[in-house]
Coordinates of C-alpha atoms in Angstrom, one line a residue:
X1 CA 0.0 0.0 0.0
X2 CA 1.4 3.4 -0.9
X3 CA 2.7 5.5 2.0
X4 CA 0.8 8.6 2.8
X5 CA 2.5 12.0 3.5
X6 CA 2.0 13.4 6.9
X7 CA 2.6 16.9 8.3
X8 CA 2.5 18.3 11.8
X9 CA 1.8 21.7 13.3
X10 CA 3.1 22.3 16.8
X11 CA 4.7 19.5 18.8
X12 CA 8.1 21.1 18.7
X13 CA 11.2 20.4 20.8
X14 CA 10.3 19.9 24.4
X15 CA 6.7 19.3 23.7
X16 CA 4.8 16.8 25.8
X17 CA 2.6 15.5 23.0
X18 CA 4.8 15.9 19.9
X19 CA 6.9 12.7 20.3
X20 CA 3.8 10.5 21.0
X21 CA 2.3 11.7 17.7
X22 CA 5.5 11.2 15.7
X23 CA 6.0 7.7 17.2
X24 CA 2.3 6.9 16.5
X25 CA 2.3 8.2 12.9
X26 CA 5.5 6.4 12.0
X27 CA 4.9 3.0 13.8
X28 CA 3.3 1.1 10.9
X29 CA 5.1 2.7 8.0
X30 CA 1.8 4.0 6.7
X31 CA 2.9 7.7 6.9
X32 CA 6.0 9.5 5.8
X33 CA 6.8 12.6 8.0
X34 CA 7.0 15.0 5.1
X35 CA 6.3 18.5 6.4
X36 CA 6.0 20.5 9.6
X37 CA 5.7 23.9 11.3
X38 CA 6.8 22.7 14.7
X39 CA 7.3 25.9 16.8
X40 CA 5.8 29.3 17.2
X41 CA 9.4 30.6 16.8
X42 CA 10.0 30.3 13.1
X43 CA 13.8 29.7 13.2
X44 CA 13.5 27.2 16.0
X45 CA 10.7 25.3 14.1
X46 CA 12.7 25.2 10.9
X47 CA 15.8 24.0 12.7
X48 CA 14.1 21.3 14.7
X49 CA 12.2 20.1 11.7
X50 CA 15.4 19.6 9.7
X51 CA 17.0 17.8 12.6
X52 CA 14.0 15.4 12.5
X53 CA 14.7 14.8 8.8
X54 CA 12.4 17.2 7.0
X55 CA 13.7 18.7 3.8
X56 CA 14.7 22.4 4.2
X57 CA 11.8 23.6 2.0
X58 CA 9.3 21.7 4.0
X59 CA 10.4 22.7 7.5
X60 CA 8.2 25.7 7.7
X61 CA 8.3 28.8 10.0
X62 CA 4.5 28.8 10.8
X63 CA 1.3 27.1 9.8
X64 CA 0.3 29.8 7.2
X65 CA 3.6 29.3 5.4
X66 CA 3.0 25.5 5.6
X67 CA -0.5 25.8 4.1
X68 CA 0.8 27.9 1.2
X69 CA 3.7 25.7 0.6
X70 CA 1.8 22.4 0.7
X71 CA -1.4 23.1 -1.1
X72 CA 0.3 23.6 -4.5
X73 CA 2.5 20.5 -4.3
X74 CA 1.8 17.3 -6.2
X75 CA 3.2 15.4 -3.2
X76 CA 1.3 17.5 -0.6
X77 CA 0.6 16.0 2.8
X78 CA -2.4 13.8 3.0
X79 CA -3.0 14.3 6.7
X80 CA -2.1 17.3 9.0
X81 CA -1.9 17.0 12.8
X82 CA -2.7 20.1 14.7
X83 CA -0.9 20.0 18.1
X84 CA -0.8 23.7 18.9
X85 CA -2.2 25.7 21.9
X86 CA -5.9 25.2 22.4
X87 CA -7.0 28.6 21.3
X88 CA -5.4 28.1 17.8
X89 CA -7.1 24.8 16.9
X90 CA -10.1 26.2 15.3
X91 CA -8.4 28.6 12.9
X92 CA -5.8 26.2 11.8
X93 CA -8.1 23.2 11.4
X94 CA -10.6 25.1 9.4
X95 CA -8.0 26.6 7.1
X96 CA -6.5 23.2 6.2
X97 CA -9.9 21.5 5.8
X98 CA -11.0 24.3 3.4
X99 CA -7.8 23.8 1.4
X100 CA -8.6 20.1 1.0
X101 CA -6.4 18.4 3.7
X102 CA -7.5 15.7 6.1
X103 CA -6.9 16.9 9.7
X104 CA -6.3 15.2 13.0
X105 CA -6.8 17.9 15.7
X106 CA -5.7 17.6 19.3
X107 CA -8.4 18.1 21.9
X108 CA -10.2 20.3 22.6
X109 CA -11.1 20.8 19.0
X110 CA -12.3 24.3 19.5
X111 CA -12.9 26.8 22.3
X112 CA -16.6 27.3 21.7
X113 CA -19.6 25.3 20.7
X114 CA -20.2 27.6 17.7
X115 CA -16.7 27.0 16.4
X116 CA -17.2 23.3 16.8
X117 CA -20.4 23.4 14.7
X118 CA -18.5 25.4 12.1
X119 CA -15.8 22.7 11.9
X120 CA -18.4 19.9 11.5
X121 CA -20.0 21.8 8.7
X122 CA -16.6 22.7 7.1
X123 CA -15.4 19.1 7.1
X124 CA -18.7 17.9 5.6
X125 CA -18.6 20.6 2.9
X126 CA -15.0 19.9 2.0
X127 CA -15.5 16.1 2.0
X128 CA -12.5 15.7 4.3
X129 CA -11.8 13.8 7.5
X130 CA -11.6 15.8 10.6
X131 CA -10.6 13.6 13.5
X132 CA -10.0 14.6 17.1
X133 CA -7.2 12.9 19.1
X134 CA -9.1 11.2 21.9
X135 CA -6.1 8.9 21.7
X136 CA -6.9 6.6 24.6
X137 CA -9.7 5.1 22.6
X138 CA -6.9 3.5 20.6
X139 CA -6.1 1.0 23.3
X140 CA -6.8 -2.6 22.2
X141 CA -8.9 -3.5 25.3
X142 CA -10.9 -0.3 25.2
X143 CA -12.0 -1.4 21.7
X144 CA -12.7 -4.9 23.0
X145 CA -14.9 -3.3 25.7
X146 CA -16.8 -1.5 22.9
X147 CA -17.2 -4.7 21.0
X148 CA -18.5 -6.6 24.0
X149 CA -21.1 -4.0 24.7
X150 CA -22.1 -3.8 21.0
X151 CA -22.5 -7.6 20.7
X152 CA -24.7 -7.7 23.8
X153 CA -22.4 -9.5 26.3
X154 CA -23.4 -7.1 29.0
X155 CA -27.1 -7.0 28.1
X156 CA -28.6 -3.5 28.6
X157 CA -26.0 -1.2 30.0
X158 CA -27.3 0.4 33.2
X159 CA -24.4 2.4 34.6
X160 CA -21.1 3.8 33.4
X161 CA -18.5 5.2 35.8
X162 CA -15.6 7.2 34.4
X163 CA -12.6 8.8 36.2
X164 CA -9.7 10.9 35.1
X165 CA -8.1 12.2 38.3
X166 CA -4.5 13.0 39.1
X167 CA -2.6 15.0 41.8
X168 CA 0.0 16.9 39.8
X169 CA -1.5 20.3 40.5
X170 CA -2.1 19.8 44.2
X171 CA 0.7 22.0 45.5
X172 CA -0.7 25.4 46.2
X173 CA 2.9 26.8 46.2
X174 CA 2.8 26.2 42.4
X175 CA -0.2 28.3 41.8
X176 CA 1.8 31.0 40.1
X177 CA 3.9 28.6 38.0
X178 CA 3.2 29.7 34.4
X179 CA 3.1 26.1 33.3
X180 CA 0.2 25.5 35.7
X181 CA -1.4 28.9 36.1
X182 CA -2.7 29.3 32.5
X183 CA -4.8 26.2 32.9
X184 CA -7.0 27.9 35.5
X185 CA -7.1 31.3 33.8
X186 CA -10.3 31.9 31.9
X187 CA -8.5 34.3 29.5
X188 CA -6.3 31.4 28.3
X189 CA -8.3 28.2 29.1
X190 CA -11.8 29.3 28.5
X191 CA -14.8 28.4 30.8
X192 CA -13.3 25.2 32.3
X193 CA -9.9 23.9 33.5
X194 CA -9.9 20.3 34.7
X195 CA -13.0 19.1 33.0
X196 CA -11.9 20.6 29.7
X197 CA -8.4 19.1 30.1
X198 CA -9.1 15.6 31.4
X199 CA -12.8 15.2 32.0
X200 CA -13.8 15.2 28.4
X201 CA -11.4 12.3 27.7
X202 CA -13.3 10.2 30.3
X203 CA -16.7 11.4 29.0
X204 CA -15.8 10.6 25.4
X205 CA -14.6 7.2 26.4
X206 CA -17.9 6.5 28.1
X207 CA -19.7 7.3 24.9
X208 CA -17.2 5.4 22.8
X209 CA -17.6 2.2 24.7
X210 CA -21.3 2.3 25.3
X211 CA -22.3 3.6 21.9
X212 CA -24.5 6.2 23.5
X213 CA -24.3 10.0 23.6
X214 CA -24.6 12.3 26.7
X215 CA -27.9 14.3 26.6
X216 CA -27.9 16.1 30.0
X217 CA -25.7 16.5 33.0
X218 CA -25.5 17.9 36.5
X219 CA -22.1 19.1 37.7
X220 CA -20.5 20.1 41.1
X221 CA -17.3 22.0 40.3
X222 CA -14.9 23.5 42.9
X223 CA -11.5 25.2 43.0
X224 CA -9.9 23.4 46.0
X225 CA -7.0 25.8 45.7
X226 CA -8.9 29.0 46.3
X227 CA -6.7 31.3 44.2
X228 CA -7.8 29.5 41.0
X229 CA -10.7 31.0 39.0
X230 CA -11.5 27.7 37.3
X231 CA -12.2 24.3 38.8
X232 CA -9.5 21.8 39.8
X233 CA -12.1 19.1 40.7
X234 CA -15.5 18.2 39.3
X235 CA -18.1 15.5 39.9
X236 CA -20.5 15.1 37.0
X237 CA -23.7 13.0 36.8
X238 CA -25.1 12.5 33.3
X239 CA -27.8 10.7 31.3
X240 CA -27.2 9.1 27.9
X241 CA -29.6 8.7 25.0
X242 CA -29.8 4.9 25.4
X243 CA -31.0 5.1 29.0
X244 CA -27.6 4.6 30.7
X245 CA -26.8 6.6 33.8
X246 CA -23.2 8.1 34.1
X247 CA -21.0 9.1 36.9
X248 CA -17.7 11.0 36.2
X249 CA -15.0 12.3 38.6
X250 CA -12.1 14.4 37.4
X251 CA -9.5 16.1 39.5
X252 CA -6.0 17.6 39.5
X253 CA -5.5 17.8 43.2
X254 CA -5.9 14.0 44.0
X255 CA -2.6 13.3 45.6
X256 CA -1.5 9.7 45.1
X257 CA -3.2 9.4 41.7
X258 CA -0.8 9.5 38.8
X259 CA -2.8 9.4 35.5
X260 CA -6.1 8.0 36.8
X261 CA -8.1 7.3 33.6
X262 CA -10.4 4.4 34.4
X263 CA -13.7 3.2 33.0
X264 CA -16.3 0.8 34.5
X265 CA -19.4 -0.4 32.6
X266 CA -22.2 -2.2 34.4
X267 CA -24.9 -4.0 32.5
X268 CA -27.8 -6.4 33.4
X269 CA -25.6 -9.4 32.5
X270 CA -22.1 -8.4 33.6
X271 CA -19.6 -5.6 34.3
X272 CA -16.3 -4.5 32.9
X273 CA -13.4 -2.5 34.4
X274 CA -10.3 -1.1 32.7
X275 CA -7.5 1.3 33.8
X276 CA -5.1 3.2 31.4
X277 CA -2.2 2.6 33.9
X278 CA -2.7 -1.2 33.5
X279 CA -3.9 -1.4 29.9
X280 CA -3.1 -5.0 29.3
X281 CA -5.9 -6.3 31.6
X282 CA -9.7 -6.0 31.2
X283 CA -11.7 -7.3 34.2
X284 CA -15.0 -9.0 33.2
X285 CA -17.6 -10.2 35.8
X286 CA -20.5 -12.1 34.2
X287 CA -23.7 -12.2 36.2
X288 CA -23.7 -15.2 38.7
X289 CA -20.2 -16.1 37.3
X290 CA -16.6 -15.7 38.4
X291 CA -14.3 -12.7 37.8
X292 CA -12.3 -13.1 34.7
X293 CA -9.1 -11.3 33.5
X294 CA -9.0 -10.7 29.8
X295 CA -5.4 -10.2 28.5
X296 CA -4.6 -8.0 25.6
X297 CA -3.2 -10.2 22.8
X298 CA -4.8 -13.5 23.9
X299 CA -6.8 -15.6 21.5
X300 CA -10.5 -15.3 20.9
X301 CA -10.8 -11.5 21.2
X302 CA -12.8 -9.3 18.9
X303 CA -11.6 -8.1 15.4
X304 CA -11.4 -4.6 16.8
X305 CA -9.0 -5.8 19.6
X306 CA -7.0 -8.1 17.3
X307 CA -6.4 -5.4 14.8
X308 CA -5.0 -3.1 17.4
X309 CA -2.9 -5.5 19.4
X310 CA 0.7 -4.9 18.3
X311 CA 2.9 -6.8 20.6
X312 CA 2.6 -10.4 22.0
X313 CA 0.6 -11.2 25.0
X314 CA 2.2 -10.3 28.3
X315 CA 4.3 -7.4 27.0
X316 CA 3.5 -3.8 27.9
X317 CA 1.3 -1.7 25.7
X318 CA 1.8 2.1 25.9
X319 CA 0.2 5.4 24.9
X320 CA 2.2 5.8 21.6
X321 CA 0.8 2.5 20.5
X322 CA -2.7 3.7 21.2
X323 CA -2.0 6.8 19.2
X324 CA -0.6 4.6 16.5
X325 CA -4.0 2.8 16.3
X326 CA -5.7 6.2 15.7
X327 CA -3.2 6.8 12.9
X328 CA -3.8 3.3 11.5
X329 CA -7.5 4.0 11.4
X330 CA -6.9 7.3 9.6
X331 CA -4.6 5.7 7.1
X332 CA -7.2 3.1 6.3
X333 CA -9.9 5.7 6.0
X334 CA -7.8 7.9 3.6
X335 CA -6.9 4.9 1.4
X336 CA -10.5 3.8 1.3
X337 CA -11.6 7.3 0.3
X338 CA -9.0 7.4 -2.5
X339 CA -10.0 4.0 -3.8
X340 CA -13.7 4.6 -3.5
X341 CA -14.2 1.5 -1.3
X342 CA -15.8 1.0 2.1
X343 CA -13.5 1.3 5.2
X344 CA -12.6 -1.8 7.2
X345 CA -15.3 -1.8 9.9
X346 CA -12.7 -2.7 12.6
X347 CA -10.8 0.5 11.6
X348 CA -13.8 2.8 11.4
X349 CA -13.4 3.9 15.1
X350 CA -11.3 7.1 15.0
X351 CA -13.0 10.0 16.9
X352 CA -14.7 12.5 14.6
X353 CA -15.3 16.2 14.6
X354 CA -18.8 15.5 15.9
X355 CA -17.1 14.0 19.0
X356 CA -15.1 17.1 19.5
X357 CA -18.2 19.2 19.2
X358 CA -20.1 17.1 21.7
X359 CA -17.2 17.4 24.1
X360 CA -17.2 21.2 23.8
X361 CA -20.9 21.3 24.4
X362 CA -20.4 19.2 27.6
X363 CA -17.6 21.6 28.7
X364 CA -20.0 24.6 28.6
X365 CA -22.8 22.5 30.2
X366 CA -20.5 21.6 33.1
X367 CA -19.5 25.2 33.6
X368 CA -23.1 26.3 33.5
X369 CA -24.4 23.6 35.8
X370 CA -21.5 24.2 38.2
X371 CA -22.4 27.8 38.6
X372 CA -26.0 26.9 39.1
X373 CA -25.2 24.5 42.0
X374 CA -25.7 21.3 40.0
X375 CA -28.8 22.2 37.9
X376 CA -29.5 19.7 35.2
X377 CA -28.4 21.1 31.9
X378 CA -28.8 20.1 28.3
X379 CA -25.3 18.8 27.2
X380 CA -26.1 18.5 23.5
X381 CA -24.8 21.0 20.9
X382 CA -27.6 22.9 19.3
X383 CA -27.2 21.3 15.9
X384 CA -27.8 17.8 17.5
X385 CA -30.9 18.7 19.5

């Protein structure tokens, strides 16, 4: 299969997320890293791009230069990853979609619901993929959870419990640290801090696994460090369109928690439990049965799990491999579109712009409900009501 050309905006030297994207995009040999505008400092971006192997004329100084340089090339990039600060996602993503590029945007996709609806419409009008990097849905056993729910192993799903809690912002002495402070500043972060940063990952995963969308929610938000304007802890109750009840806790002051992304799904015939810090095991408790441990890579799993299990059973699976599964999905989707054929159903799982839009609607609903002391609030974007 012909390799696709890939470009990246942001993710420069010292970036937390850039290396995970480059490892993920390159793992299967489906993409060639062909172009990039990696830093807001033009010279630094060009230098770092060339050190990573980009040709001098495709190591760009900024995203506008990259857009102009790529759109006229016969070997233009097929997919652009946007990994820049949150407030820039909308402008960059929209510009590349309108120019005919497929886009993978880091979350949050936009800063407002209106911008999110604009991106959904722009992608549809352009006939291009706009994916959002809810990368944890790339884990093999998360996809097996989804398959188990879809084929009815759990029966009707009654309750889903999601958590994404850590303690890395628990030190009040760091309140003025610029790397921390911006997250709780409405001028830079928007209407939400911890829920917009981590909570939307947990909520999206609940929807991804259950196949249901959040319709309404009630939120209790608090700034445990009082100098913060935005929340560092939130408890969110929600209802889903298939009748499932949801509970979600997200926090940045939970000392002793490291990453903390976990998901539990409880149905009438059984329950599932998975944790991102131990991604090789999925715990399955059938009704009136015995607790079972499903191992990633073992025989007899779903096609969705088999396709995304990259190393033999018993070996560790990590975040870059989960990202790689998102990129593998996108490579299959782009090749299918070029060939005019259906996409492999086991690969048709990458998060869409619609998911990014729903997450942004949930962010604003949580902020509104939190201010109203937990009043139940419509969590759907207007275009989906």
